[in-house]
Structure formats: structure tokens, C-alpha cells
Amino acid sequence: MRWTQSLIPTMKESPEGAEIPSHVLMLRAGLIGQVMAGAYTYLPLGLRALRKAEQIVRDEMDRAGAVELLMSALTPIALWERTGRVEAFGNVLINFKVKRQNRQVHMALGPTHEEVITDLVAHHINSYRQLPITLYQIQTKFRNEERPRFGVLRTSEFLMKDAYSFDTSVEGLNASYDKMYQAYCNIFQRCGLAYLPVEAESGPIGGDASHEFMVLSDNGEDRVVHCAACSYAANLERADIGQRIAMKAVTQPEPLTKVDTPNAGSIEQVSKLLKLPPERFIKTLIYVADGNPIAVLLRGDHEANEGKIRRVAKVTKLELAPAEVVQQVTGAPVGFAGPLNLKAPIWADHDVQAIANAVIGANEADKHYTGANMPRDFQVQSYADLRNAGEGDPCPRCAGKLALRHAIEVGHVFKLGTKYSDALDARFLDDKEQQHAAIMGCYGIGINRIVAALIETSHDANGIIWPMSLAPYEVILTPLNVNQEAVMQATNALYEQLQKAGVEVLLDDRDQRPGVKFKDADLIGIPLRVVIGERGLKAGQLEIKWRTEAEPAMIALDGAAEAIATMVREKR
Ligand SMILES: [Zn+2]
């Protein structure tokens, strides 16, 4: 490709509104253009990188025995009603009615395709002889994103690979899952991503039912914990915490004392006012759990983990209580709840037990208590692990400590069980003519996120650093002066020879100063740059420079195409 014939609108400055390196660089390198918040056009260079990621994914899925198909993005709303996911998705499900002759047809743009694929299997598979099967597609998905940001990392429209396995037994599901897990490792490795599989939510199958594939990055929106000693890794929702070390108990219990805390309804405000650290506070959160209020006590500097609370309280729906419920349960406005005389059962996190002379809400506007001690002043129903793990917490598997990191989720594998096959009648007959629901797994990869996560973790001050596997072009040819006939003759000859050798070449044939071209070559991040100049040609030499290296090297002009093609092949 010749630069002047393509569309590569590079930018010198950081565009407004772009907050993180991958977003800035994708815009500056001319990979994408924004159409509206949460929707982007892939420009020629961006599309080439995206297609390469897509092809690696397809390749590894095929190798793992999965079969590709393509489902429609338009789906009838009735399918989503049958599985109860119209409510579950809520505002995320983009759905609308269109007029067809005299009737209204209600449809949704697929945010994922469990319903469509299960309905398909229900129609075409009825015997154990047809199973197992894993079907996949690479297709555009739609999810209304209330706060689109970070470029292509969080959008309402994105390219996804979604795969679904159907098995006759849990053992079969486990085997299908393991194949996908291994395929994912291969994919992310080939894409040059430093990935980390982490334990995620456990589904209906229980046990080791779900993993997310994460790329550690300071700008990632997900949080994961990782133990370097034993390699335990889990997302924050799922992460267990090992045996807690009790805080040093204060030997002298203080009396319970009511103090004025005017307009101070947050731990931070009260902490400043009373000059006591948040670790000395007991935070009282009021939730509505399956319709009933419950109270949860946490140390002031800890975060509640709603998944853990749900499991301990054995409820499915959990929400922070609205102001009127807080008022009913505590007798005070939001911000002053405490464990004394509460009209709700109280659950407390293990770490609460270790706080002596604690600060608690007084269940009265603008008042707190200091010197609260258990069990003298209040009791709790039960202690449990109810909070998010944090940096330095004990590992649940060994004597090591947990590290907390930000990450970008690029893939997810999940053992679904029979939720969808039951709801949509995807059943098969076994060898004794008995009918069973197919046992399913689902497996997603965000293709756009592969590209963004790569850039997020592989760039420098000058621009993107592509691995050969995802680079839009493998080699960029940079003639120093396009007006010199000898230079252009040599450049064009090399361009033709490299293409013949199967190398993907971008020829920067713009009539620009070398400095501008070098900057742009670094910005768009093509792995190998070849400079063709008058002086070098006279000496029978070309300058080559890897994007990852600071200094260029010279190679002989004679046989240069072959030498370059070999170098490229070695890095593929
Ligand atoms: Zn460990």
C-alpha cells in the first residue's frame, strides 16, 4: 500500500477527551475515528490490525474443533422474554419496535447470543449422537453503554467472538471448557499480550466454573488480585481472603460517648473531624436483600463485596437501601447508621471483630458514638468474609500476600449448565431414549479489546509498538526524498520484491520532510522501517530499524528484499 493512496490521518496533538494511551494513540495514529460517543469507524490501518486479531482468534477456534457460523444481530424480543433476560439486561439491551405492514415487530440487537444459538440447537439437535458440539461466530454486538469512555475499550458496539458448547454430561462440558481455555491461552500469546487467567464468578455448575482472561494495565477498569507466591489469581468480585491477622486490641475500653458530627455523613468527613483514622470506624451499610432490610458492618477503610454478602445472606437480589428504608431501619438519615438498636439483622466482616473503641453512627442525624466495643455495646448475628480483598491481604491458598492490580478483560470462559437449554427446550435423547437438557458453556473474546489492550501495554512516548502478529503492515519503506529518481526507482523495486515475497509493506511516498515521516512511522508503530536515501544507495546500502530498537543498522542493497523478508518471517 502506498501512503498517498490510503487514508492514514495521523495527528501531532493528543485529541481532546481521550484519557488513556490506547485511546490517544488509536486516534493519533489514524486507526479509528469517532462517529458518536461509544461508536467508532475503523480506518484502514485500524481495520487491518482488527482483522489480524480476528484471524488469530478464528484460527485457534478452528484448531480447537469449534465450528464457525454467523447469527443475525437482529433478534426477536420473544426469545429474550423466554429466558427472563429482558429484565436482566435492562437498559443495556438495545431494543425497538418497527412497523411491518399492519403490525409492530419488537426486536433487540443481540448483546450476546445464548438465546439464538440455543434456539437453533433446539431445532436441529435431538440425539446424543450429534453431541458434543461447539459453535462460534465473530460478529458485532450491541450493548447500550451509559458512560462510553476509553475509546474502543468501552463502547455500545463492538466485535466479539462468542462460542457456545453443548455437551451430554458435566465431564463433557469440562473437556469442552478446557479446550477453549487452552485456545484462549494460544490466542493471547500469539497476539503478544501478557495475559493472566483469573478465577471469576462461579456459576450453577459450581467449583472452578469461570475464568476471565485479563491484561494487567494501570488504566484497566477491572481489578484483580494476584499472589506471586502461589499464582492464585481472581477478579475482585470473586477473590477470597486468607486468615485475617487480628488488629492489636486496645487494653483500656473507653466509655461509649455520643459526639456531634454536624454535616459529616461520610467516613472521610467524620475521620477528619474526630482526627481518627478510618480503620477505627465501623461502617454500617443498610441493604435490601430479597425485599428485607439487612445491615452489614465493615471496617471504615474496607469495601463491601456484594457477591459475598449475597452468598452469606443466601439471597439473590441485593441493593443498597433507599433513603426511606434507611430512615425506617435506623431512625436517621443516610450517613449516620450504626449497629445499636437496629431494626434489621446484622452481618459483620471478620475485621470488624478486631476494632476496639470504634467510631460508629448513632442512628441520629449529625451524631456518632466513639468508644464502641463488642459485645458490650452491640452484638452481631454472624461474622463472615464480606469485603473486597485489598493490597497486602493474606492469600487464601498460601502464606503469601495478595497484590491488587487494575486490568483489562479480554476474554471470558464460563460453564453455563442448563439455564438456557431448559428455558429454550434444547434437549437430546440419550442411548436409553431418555430426554435431557444439553449442558452448555459459553466463551467470549472482545476482538477490539485485544487491539486496545495491546496498545495500552505496548507503546512508548513516540507511539505504538506492534508485534508482527497484529501490525497493520510488517514493513514501512521510507524514501528520504520522493523527488529523486534513483531513490524512487530503488524504493519501488524493493516494494515490488517484498510484496512478491509475501511481506505486508506500507510505502510512505508522501512528499514530506524525513523528520515528519520518521515521527509518523514511530507513531503508527510498524515493526520494521527501511530508509532509502541517495547517499546509502551510492554506498550500496539501506538503513533498517526495528521499532523496538533505538539505533538503525545498515544492510546491503543487493539481496535486501530477501534479507528483510527473512527477518519478518522470523518475527511472525
Ligand atoms: Zn498464594
Coordinates of C-alpha atoms and ligand atoms in Angstrom, one line a residue:
M1 CA 0.0 0.0 0.0
R2 CA 1.2 3.5 -0.8
W3 CA 0.5 6.0 1.9
T4 CA -0.8 8.6 -0.5
Q5 CA -3.4 6.1 -1.8
S6 CA -4.6 5.1 1.7
L7 CA -6.4 7.1 4.4
I8 CA -4.0 7.5 7.4
P9 CA -4.9 10.7 9.1
T10 CA -2.1 10.9 11.8
M11 CA -2.3 13.7 14.4
K12 CA 0.5 15.5 16.2
E13 CA -1.5 16.5 19.2
S14 CA -3.5 14.5 21.7
P15 CA -7.1 14.7 20.8
E16 CA -9.5 16.2 23.4
G17 CA -11.4 13.8 25.5
A18 CA -9.0 10.9 25.1
E19 CA -7.9 9.9 28.6
I20 CA -5.7 6.8 28.2
P21 CA -2.8 5.9 26.0
S22 CA -4.6 3.4 23.8
H23 CA -7.4 5.8 23.0
V24 CA -5.0 8.7 22.4
L25 CA -2.7 6.6 20.1
M26 CA -5.5 4.9 18.2
L27 CA -6.8 8.4 17.3
R28 CA -3.4 9.9 16.7
A29 CA -2.2 7.0 14.6
G30 CA -5.3 7.2 12.4
L31 CA -6.6 3.8 13.4
I32 CA -10.1 4.9 14.4
G33 CA -12.4 7.9 14.1
Q34 CA -15.2 8.6 16.4
V35 CA -18.7 8.6 14.9
M36 CA -20.5 9.3 18.2
A37 CA -19.9 8.6 21.9
G38 CA -19.4 4.8 22.1
A39 CA -19.2 4.2 18.3
Y40 CA -16.1 4.3 16.1
T41 CA -15.1 3.8 12.5
Y42 CA -12.1 1.6 11.9
L43 CA -9.9 3.4 9.4
P44 CA -7.7 1.3 7.1
L45 CA -4.8 0.8 9.5
G46 CA -7.1 0.1 12.4
L47 CA -9.1 -2.4 10.4
R48 CA -6.0 -4.3 9.3
A49 CA -5.0 -4.8 13.0
L50 CA -8.5 -5.8 13.9
R51 CA -8.7 -8.3 11.1
K52 CA -5.4 -9.8 12.2
A53 CA -6.6 -10.3 15.7
E54 CA -9.9 -11.7 14.3
Q55 CA -7.9 -14.2 12.1
I56 CA -5.8 -15.4 15.0
V57 CA -9.0 -16.0 17.1
R58 CA -10.6 -17.8 14.2
D59 CA -7.5 -19.9 13.6
E60 CA -7.3 -21.1 17.2
M61 CA -11.0 -21.7 17.5
D62 CA -10.9 -23.9 14.3
R63 CA -7.9 -25.7 15.6
A64 CA -9.8 -26.4 18.9
G65 CA -12.6 -28.1 16.9
A66 CA -15.1 -25.3 17.2
V67 CA -17.3 -24.6 14.1
E68 CA -18.0 -21.2 12.7
L69 CA -21.4 -19.8 11.9
L70 CA -22.9 -16.4 11.7
M71 CA -26.1 -15.4 13.5
S72 CA -28.2 -12.3 12.9
A73 CA -27.7 -9.2 15.1
L74 CA -31.4 -8.6 14.9
T75 CA -33.3 -10.9 17.3
P76 CA -37.0 -11.2 18.3
I77 CA -37.7 -9.9 21.7
A78 CA -39.8 -13.0 22.5
L79 CA -36.6 -15.1 22.7
W80 CA -35.2 -12.8 25.5
E81 CA -38.5 -12.9 27.3
R82 CA -38.3 -16.7 27.5
T83 CA -35.1 -16.6 29.4
G84 CA -36.0 -13.5 31.6
R85 CA -33.2 -11.5 30.2
V86 CA -35.2 -8.5 29.1
E87 CA -35.2 -7.6 32.8
A88 CA -31.7 -8.9 33.5
F89 CA -30.2 -6.7 30.7
G90 CA -32.5 -3.7 31.4
N91 CA -31.2 -0.6 29.7
V92 CA -28.2 -2.4 28.2
L93 CA -30.5 -4.3 25.8
I94 CA -30.9 -2.0 22.7
N95 CA -34.5 -2.9 21.6
F96 CA -37.1 -1.2 19.5
K97 CA -40.3 -1.7 17.5
V98 CA -40.5 -1.4 13.7
K99 CA -43.6 -1.3 11.6
R100 CA -44.2 -4.2 9.2
Q101 CA -47.4 -3.7 7.2
N102 CA -50.2 -3.6 9.9
R103 CA -48.2 -4.9 12.8
Q104 CA -45.4 -3.8 15.2
V105 CA -42.5 -6.1 15.5
H106 CA -40.4 -5.8 18.7
M107 CA -36.8 -6.7 18.3
A108 CA -33.4 -6.4 20.1
L109 CA -29.9 -6.0 18.8
G110 CA -28.0 -9.0 20.3
P111 CA -25.8 -8.1 23.2
T112 CA -24.7 -11.8 23.2
H113 CA -26.3 -14.9 21.6
E114 CA -27.1 -17.6 24.1
E115 CA -30.8 -17.4 23.2
V116 CA -30.3 -17.5 19.5
I117 CA -27.8 -20.4 19.5
T118 CA -29.8 -22.4 22.0
D119 CA -33.0 -22.0 20.0
L120 CA -31.0 -23.1 16.9
V121 CA -29.7 -26.2 18.6
A122 CA -33.2 -26.9 20.0
H123 CA -34.4 -27.1 16.4
H124 CA -31.6 -29.2 14.9
I125 CA -30.1 -31.4 17.6
N126 CA -32.1 -34.1 19.3
S127 CA -29.8 -37.0 19.8
Y128 CA -26.7 -37.7 21.9
R129 CA -25.1 -38.8 18.7
Q130 CA -25.0 -35.2 17.5
L131 CA -23.1 -34.1 20.6
P132 CA -20.8 -32.6 21.7
I133 CA -20.6 -29.6 19.5
T134 CA -19.0 -26.1 20.0
L135 CA -20.3 -23.4 17.7
Y136 CA -18.9 -19.9 17.4
Q137 CA -19.2 -16.7 15.5
I138 CA -17.3 -13.4 15.1
Q139 CA -19.9 -10.7 14.9
T140 CA -20.8 -7.2 16.0
K141 CA -22.6 -7.0 19.4
F142 CA -24.6 -4.1 20.8
R143 CA -24.9 -3.1 24.4
N144 CA -26.1 0.3 25.4
E145 CA -23.3 1.8 27.4
E146 CA -24.4 4.5 29.7
R147 CA -20.9 6.0 30.1
P148 CA -18.9 5.2 27.0
R149 CA -15.2 6.0 27.5
F150 CA -11.6 4.9 26.9
G151 CA -12.0 4.7 23.2
V152 CA -12.8 1.2 21.9
L153 CA -12.5 -0.4 25.4
R154 CA -16.0 0.7 26.4
T155 CA -18.4 1.1 23.5
S156 CA -22.0 0.3 22.7
E157 CA -21.0 -1.6 19.5
F158 CA -18.1 -4.0 19.4
L159 CA -16.7 -7.0 17.6
M160 CA -16.9 -10.2 19.6
K161 CA -16.1 -13.8 19.2
D162 CA -18.7 -15.8 21.0
A163 CA -18.6 -19.6 21.3
Y164 CA -21.1 -22.0 22.8
S165 CA -20.5 -25.6 23.7
F166 CA -23.3 -28.3 24.1
D167 CA -22.5 -31.5 25.9
T168 CA -24.3 -34.5 27.2
S169 CA -22.6 -34.6 30.6
V170 CA -20.7 -32.4 33.1
E171 CA -17.5 -34.3 32.3
G172 CA -18.1 -33.5 28.6
L173 CA -18.6 -29.8 29.5
N174 CA -15.4 -29.8 31.5
A175 CA -13.5 -31.2 28.4
S176 CA -15.0 -28.6 26.1
Y177 CA -14.2 -25.9 28.6
D178 CA -10.6 -27.0 28.9
K179 CA -10.2 -26.9 25.1
M180 CA -11.5 -23.4 25.0
Y181 CA -9.3 -22.3 27.9
Q182 CA -6.2 -23.6 26.1
A183 CA -7.3 -22.0 22.8
Y184 CA -7.6 -18.7 24.7
C185 CA -4.1 -19.0 26.0
N186 CA -2.8 -19.7 22.5
I187 CA -4.7 -16.7 21.1
F188 CA -3.5 -14.1 23.6
Q189 CA 0.0 -15.5 23.4
R190 CA 0.0 -15.1 19.6
C191 CA -1.4 -11.6 19.9
G192 CA 1.7 -10.7 22.1
L193 CA -0.4 -9.9 25.2
A194 CA 0.9 -10.5 28.7
Y195 CA -2.4 -12.1 29.9
L196 CA -3.4 -13.6 33.2
P197 CA -6.3 -16.0 33.6
V198 CA -8.2 -15.3 36.8
E199 CA -10.9 -17.1 38.7
A200 CA -14.3 -15.3 38.2
E201 CA -17.8 -15.8 39.4
S202 CA -18.9 -19.4 40.0
G203 CA -22.0 -20.4 38.1
P204 CA -24.6 -23.0 38.5
I205 CA -22.1 -25.8 37.9
G206 CA -20.0 -24.6 40.9
G207 CA -16.4 -25.1 41.5
D208 CA -13.9 -23.8 39.0
A209 CA -16.7 -22.7 36.7
S210 CA -15.5 -19.5 35.2
H211 CA -12.3 -17.7 34.2
E212 CA -11.6 -14.2 32.9
F213 CA -8.5 -13.5 30.8
M214 CA -7.0 -10.3 31.9
V215 CA -4.3 -8.0 30.7
L216 CA -2.7 -6.1 33.6
S217 CA -2.8 -2.4 33.0
D218 CA -3.0 0.7 35.2
N219 CA -5.8 2.0 33.1
G220 CA -7.9 -1.1 33.2
E221 CA -11.4 -0.8 34.7
D222 CA -11.4 -4.3 36.2
R223 CA -9.5 -5.1 39.4
V224 CA -7.8 -8.5 40.1
V225 CA -5.8 -9.9 43.0
H226 CA -2.7 -12.0 42.4
C227 CA -0.4 -13.9 44.7
A228 CA 3.1 -14.1 43.3
A229 CA 4.0 -16.9 45.7
C230 CA 1.4 -19.5 44.6
S231 CA -0.1 -17.8 41.4
Y232 CA -3.6 -17.6 42.9
A233 CA -5.4 -15.0 40.8
A234 CA -9.0 -13.9 40.9
N235 CA -11.1 -11.0 40.0
L236 CA -12.0 -8.7 42.8
E237 CA -15.7 -9.9 43.0
R238 CA -14.6 -13.5 43.4
A239 CA -11.3 -13.1 45.4
D240 CA -11.2 -14.9 48.7
I241 CA -9.1 -13.6 51.6
G242 CA -6.9 -15.8 53.8
Q243 CA -6.9 -15.9 57.6
R244 CA -7.0 -12.3 58.9
I245 CA -4.5 -11.1 61.3
A246 CA -6.3 -9.5 64.3
M247 CA -5.6 -5.9 65.0
K248 CA -3.9 -5.1 68.3
A249 CA -6.7 -4.9 70.8
V250 CA -6.8 -1.7 72.9
T251 CA -6.5 -2.8 76.5
Q252 CA -8.4 0.1 78.0
P253 CA -12.0 0.1 76.8
E254 CA -13.4 3.6 76.6
P255 CA -16.9 4.5 77.6
L256 CA -19.5 4.8 74.8
T257 CA -19.7 8.5 74.1
K258 CA -22.1 10.4 71.8
V259 CA -20.3 13.1 69.8
D260 CA -21.6 15.9 67.5
T261 CA -20.6 15.4 63.8
P262 CA -22.6 18.2 62.1
N263 CA -23.0 17.7 58.3
A264 CA -20.4 14.9 58.4
G265 CA -22.1 11.9 56.9
S266 CA -19.1 10.1 55.3
I267 CA -16.3 8.2 57.0
E268 CA -13.8 10.7 55.4
Q269 CA -15.6 13.7 56.9
V270 CA -16.0 12.2 60.3
S271 CA -12.5 10.9 60.3
K272 CA -11.2 14.4 59.7
L273 CA -13.5 16.0 62.3
L274 CA -12.6 13.5 65.0
K275 CA -8.9 13.1 64.0
L276 CA -9.3 9.3 64.0
P277 CA -8.1 7.1 61.1
P278 CA -10.8 5.2 59.0
E279 CA -9.5 1.9 60.4
R280 CA -11.0 2.9 63.7
F281 CA -14.5 3.2 62.2
I282 CA -17.2 0.6 61.8
K283 CA -19.2 1.4 58.7
T284 CA -22.9 0.3 58.8
L285 CA -24.4 -0.4 55.4
I286 CA -28.1 -1.0 55.0
Y287 CA -29.2 -3.3 52.2
V288 CA -32.5 -4.6 50.9
A289 CA -31.9 -8.3 50.4
D290 CA -34.7 -10.2 48.6
G291 CA -37.1 -7.5 49.9
N292 CA -35.9 -7.5 53.5
P293 CA -33.5 -5.0 55.1
I294 CA -30.2 -6.3 56.5
A295 CA -27.2 -4.4 58.0
V296 CA -23.6 -5.1 57.0
L297 CA -20.7 -3.9 59.2
L298 CA -17.3 -3.3 57.7
R299 CA -14.1 -1.6 58.8
G300 CA -14.2 2.0 57.7
D301 CA -11.5 1.7 55.1
H302 CA -12.9 -1.5 53.5
E303 CA -15.2 -2.0 50.5
A304 CA -18.3 -4.2 50.6
N305 CA -18.3 -7.2 48.3
E306 CA -21.9 -7.7 47.3
G307 CA -21.4 -11.1 45.8
K308 CA -20.0 -12.3 49.1
I309 CA -22.9 -10.7 51.0
R310 CA -25.4 -12.3 48.7
R311 CA -23.9 -15.8 49.3
V312 CA -23.6 -15.4 53.1
A313 CA -27.2 -14.0 53.4
K314 CA -28.4 -16.6 50.9
V315 CA -30.3 -14.1 48.7
T316 CA -30.4 -13.4 45.0
K317 CA -31.3 -9.7 44.9
L318 CA -29.2 -7.2 46.9
E319 CA -29.3 -3.5 46.7
L320 CA -28.2 -0.6 48.9
A321 CA -31.4 0.5 50.7
P322 CA -33.1 3.7 49.5
A323 CA -33.2 6.7 52.0
E324 CA -36.7 5.9 53.2
V325 CA -35.7 2.3 54.2
V326 CA -32.6 3.6 55.9
Q327 CA -34.8 6.0 57.9
Q328 CA -37.2 3.2 58.9
V329 CA -34.4 0.8 59.9
T330 CA -32.1 3.3 61.7
G331 CA -34.4 6.2 62.5
A332 CA -31.8 8.5 60.9
P333 CA -31.0 9.9 57.5
V334 CA -28.4 8.2 55.3
G335 CA -24.8 8.7 56.6
F336 CA -25.5 8.1 60.4
A337 CA -26.4 4.4 60.6
G338 CA -24.8 2.4 63.4
P339 CA -25.2 -1.1 64.8
L340 CA -27.1 0.0 68.0
N341 CA -30.8 -0.8 68.2
L342 CA -31.2 -1.6 64.5
K343 CA -34.4 -3.0 63.2
A344 CA -32.6 -5.4 60.9
P345 CA -30.3 -8.5 61.3
I346 CA -26.6 -7.6 61.4
W347 CA -23.8 -9.3 59.5
A348 CA -20.2 -8.2 60.1
D349 CA -17.0 -8.7 58.3
H350 CA -14.2 -10.6 60.2
D351 CA -12.1 -7.5 60.5
V352 CA -14.8 -5.7 62.5
Q353 CA -14.2 -8.0 65.4
A354 CA -10.7 -6.6 65.9
I355 CA -11.7 -2.9 66.3
A356 CA -11.7 -1.7 69.8
N357 CA -13.1 1.7 70.9
A358 CA -14.7 2.1 67.5
V359 CA -16.4 5.1 66.0
I360 CA -20.0 4.2 64.9
G361 CA -23.0 6.0 63.6
A362 CA -25.5 7.0 66.3
N363 CA -28.7 6.4 64.3
E364 CA -29.4 10.1 64.8
A365 CA -28.7 13.0 62.4
D366 CA -25.3 14.6 62.9
K367 CA -24.3 12.3 65.7
H368 CA -21.7 9.5 66.1
Y369 CA -20.5 7.4 69.0
T370 CA -16.9 6.9 70.0
G371 CA -15.6 4.1 72.3
A372 CA -18.0 1.4 70.9
N373 CA -16.9 -2.1 71.9
M374 CA -18.4 -5.5 71.2
P375 CA -20.1 -7.3 72.8
R376 CA -20.6 -4.7 75.5
D377 CA -22.4 -2.2 73.3
F378 CA -23.9 -4.3 70.5
Q379 CA -24.0 -7.8 69.1
V380 CA -24.0 -9.2 65.6
Q381 CA -25.7 -12.2 64.1
S382 CA -22.7 -13.6 62.4
Y383 CA -19.2 -12.9 61.1
A384 CA -18.1 -13.7 57.6
D385 CA -15.9 -12.6 54.7
L386 CA -18.0 -9.7 53.3
R387 CA -15.4 -7.4 51.8
N388 CA -13.2 -6.9 48.8
A389 CA -9.7 -8.1 49.0
G390 CA -7.1 -5.4 49.1
E391 CA -3.4 -4.9 48.6
G392 CA -1.4 -6.9 51.2
D393 CA -4.2 -9.1 52.3
P394 CA -3.3 -12.7 53.2
C395 CA -3.6 -15.1 50.2
P396 CA -6.3 -17.7 50.6
R397 CA -4.1 -20.5 49.3
C398 CA -0.7 -19.9 50.9
A399 CA 1.2 -17.8 53.3
G400 CA 1.8 -15.1 50.7
K401 CA 0.2 -11.7 50.3
L402 CA -2.2 -10.6 47.7
A403 CA -1.4 -7.8 45.2
L404 CA -4.3 -5.7 43.8
R405 CA -4.0 -4.7 40.2
H406 CA -6.0 -3.0 37.5
A407 CA -6.7 -5.0 34.4
I408 CA -8.4 -5.0 31.0
E409 CA -10.7 -8.1 30.5
V410 CA -10.1 -9.5 27.0
G411 CA -11.9 -12.9 27.3
H412 CA -14.2 -14.9 29.5
V413 CA -15.0 -18.6 29.6
F414 CA -18.0 -19.8 31.6
K415 CA -19.7 -23.1 32.5
L416 CA -23.4 -22.2 32.0
G417 CA -25.1 -25.5 32.8
T418 CA -28.7 -25.9 31.6
K419 CA -30.1 -22.4 32.2
Y420 CA -30.7 -21.7 28.5
S421 CA -31.3 -25.3 27.3
D422 CA -34.0 -25.7 29.9
A423 CA -35.7 -22.4 29.1
L424 CA -35.5 -22.9 25.3
D425 CA -36.0 -26.7 25.2
A426 CA -32.6 -27.7 23.8
R427 CA -33.0 -31.4 24.7
F428 CA -31.4 -34.6 23.4
L429 CA -32.3 -38.3 23.8
D430 CA -29.6 -40.4 25.4
D431 CA -28.9 -44.1 24.4
K432 CA -31.8 -45.2 26.6
E433 CA -34.2 -42.8 24.9
Q434 CA -34.3 -40.6 28.0
Q435 CA -34.5 -36.9 27.4
H436 CA -32.1 -34.4 29.0
A437 CA -31.3 -30.7 28.6
A438 CA -27.9 -30.1 26.8
I439 CA -25.2 -28.9 29.2
M440 CA -23.7 -25.6 27.9
G441 CA -20.7 -23.5 28.2
C442 CA -20.1 -20.0 26.7
Y443 CA -16.9 -18.4 25.7
G444 CA -16.4 -14.7 24.7
I445 CA -13.5 -12.6 23.4
G446 CA -13.6 -8.9 22.7
I447 CA -11.7 -8.5 19.5
N448 CA -11.5 -4.7 19.7
R449 CA -10.1 -5.1 23.2
I450 CA -7.3 -7.3 22.0
V451 CA -6.1 -4.3 19.9
A452 CA -6.7 -1.7 22.5
A453 CA -5.1 -3.8 25.3
L454 CA -2.0 -4.4 23.2
I455 CA -1.6 -0.7 22.5
E456 CA -2.2 0.1 26.2
T457 CA 0.6 -2.2 27.2
S458 CA 2.9 -1.9 24.2
H459 CA 3.8 1.7 23.4
D460 CA 6.4 4.4 24.2
A461 CA 6.5 8.2 24.1
N462 CA 6.7 8.1 20.3
G463 CA 3.8 5.8 19.5
I464 CA 2.5 2.3 19.2
I465 CA 4.8 -0.8 19.2
W466 CA 3.1 -3.6 17.3
P467 CA 4.1 -7.2 17.5
M468 CA 4.5 -8.7 14.0
S469 CA 1.3 -10.7 14.5
L470 CA -1.1 -7.7 14.8
A471 CA 0.8 -5.0 13.0
P472 CA -1.3 -3.4 10.2
Y473 CA 1.8 -3.7 8.0
E474 CA 5.0 -5.5 8.7
V475 CA 7.5 -3.2 7.0
I476 CA 7.4 0.5 6.2
L477 CA 9.5 1.8 3.3
T478 CA 10.6 5.4 3.9
P479 CA 12.3 7.1 0.8
L480 CA 14.0 10.2 2.1
N481 CA 13.2 12.3 -1.0
V482 CA 10.5 11.2 -3.3
N483 CA 11.7 13.7 -6.0
Q484 CA 14.9 11.9 -6.6
E485 CA 14.5 9.4 -9.4
A486 CA 17.2 7.0 -8.2
V487 CA 15.7 6.8 -4.7
M488 CA 12.2 6.2 -6.1
Q489 CA 13.5 3.6 -8.5
A490 CA 15.2 1.6 -5.8
T491 CA 12.2 2.1 -3.4
N492 CA 9.6 0.9 -6.0
A493 CA 11.8 -2.1 -6.9
L494 CA 12.1 -3.1 -3.2
Y495 CA 8.3 -2.5 -2.7
E496 CA 7.5 -5.0 -5.5
Q497 CA 10.0 -7.6 -4.4
L498 CA 8.8 -7.5 -0.8
Q499 CA 5.2 -7.9 -1.9
K500 CA 6.2 -10.8 -4.1
A501 CA 7.9 -12.4 -1.0
G502 CA 4.6 -12.1 0.9
V503 CA 5.6 -9.2 3.1
E504 CA 3.0 -6.6 4.0
V505 CA 4.5 -3.3 3.0
L506 CA 3.5 0.3 3.5
L507 CA 5.3 2.7 1.3
D508 CA 5.5 6.2 2.7
D509 CA 5.5 8.0 -0.7
R510 CA 4.5 11.4 0.7
D511 CA 6.5 14.4 -0.3
Q512 CA 7.4 15.3 3.3
R513 CA 10.5 16.0 5.2
P514 CA 12.2 12.9 6.6
G515 CA 11.6 14.0 10.2
V516 CA 7.8 14.0 9.6
K517 CA 7.9 10.6 8.1
F518 CA 10.1 9.1 10.8
K519 CA 7.8 10.5 13.5
D520 CA 4.7 9.0 11.8
A521 CA 6.5 5.7 11.3
D522 CA 7.1 5.5 15.0
L523 CA 3.6 6.7 15.8
I524 CA 1.8 4.0 13.7
G525 CA 4.3 1.5 15.1
I526 CA 5.2 -0.6 12.0
P527 CA 7.8 -3.2 13.3
L528 CA 10.5 -2.7 10.7
R529 CA 11.4 0.6 9.0
V530 CA 13.6 0.7 5.9
V531 CA 15.1 4.0 4.8
I532 CA 16.1 4.6 1.2
G533 CA 18.4 7.6 0.7
E534 CA 20.7 8.8 -2.0
R535 CA 23.9 8.5 0.0
G536 CA 23.1 5.0 1.1
L537 CA 22.3 3.9 -2.4
K538 CA 25.7 5.2 -3.7
A539 CA 27.3 3.0 -1.0
G540 CA 25.1 0.1 -2.0
Q541 CA 23.3 0.2 1.4
L542 CA 19.9 0.6 3.1
E543 CA 19.2 1.6 6.6
I544 CA 16.9 -0.6 8.6
K545 CA 15.5 0.0 12.1
W546 CA 13.3 -2.1 14.3
R547 CA 10.6 -0.2 16.1
T548 CA 11.8 -1.7 19.4
E549 CA 15.4 -0.6 18.9
A550 CA 16.9 2.8 19.4
E551 CA 19.6 2.6 16.7
P552 CA 19.3 1.7 13.0
A553 CA 21.6 -0.8 11.2
M554 CA 22.8 -0.9 7.6
I555 CA 22.2 -3.8 5.2
A556 CA 23.4 -4.4 1.7
L557 CA 21.1 -3.2 -1.1
D558 CA 22.0 -6.3 -3.0
G559 CA 19.6 -9.1 -1.8
A560 CA 17.9 -6.6 0.6
A561 CA 14.3 -7.9 -0.2
E562 CA 15.2 -11.5 0.6
A563 CA 17.1 -10.5 3.8
I564 CA 14.2 -8.3 5.0
A565 CA 11.6 -11.0 4.2
T566 CA 13.6 -13.5 6.3
M567 CA 13.8 -11.1 9.2
V568 CA 10.0 -10.5 9.1
R569 CA 9.2 -14.3 8.9
E570 CA 11.4 -14.9 11.9
K571 CA 9.3 -12.5 14.0
R572 CA 5.8 -13.6 12.8
Ligands
ZN1 ZN -0.7 -17.6 47.5

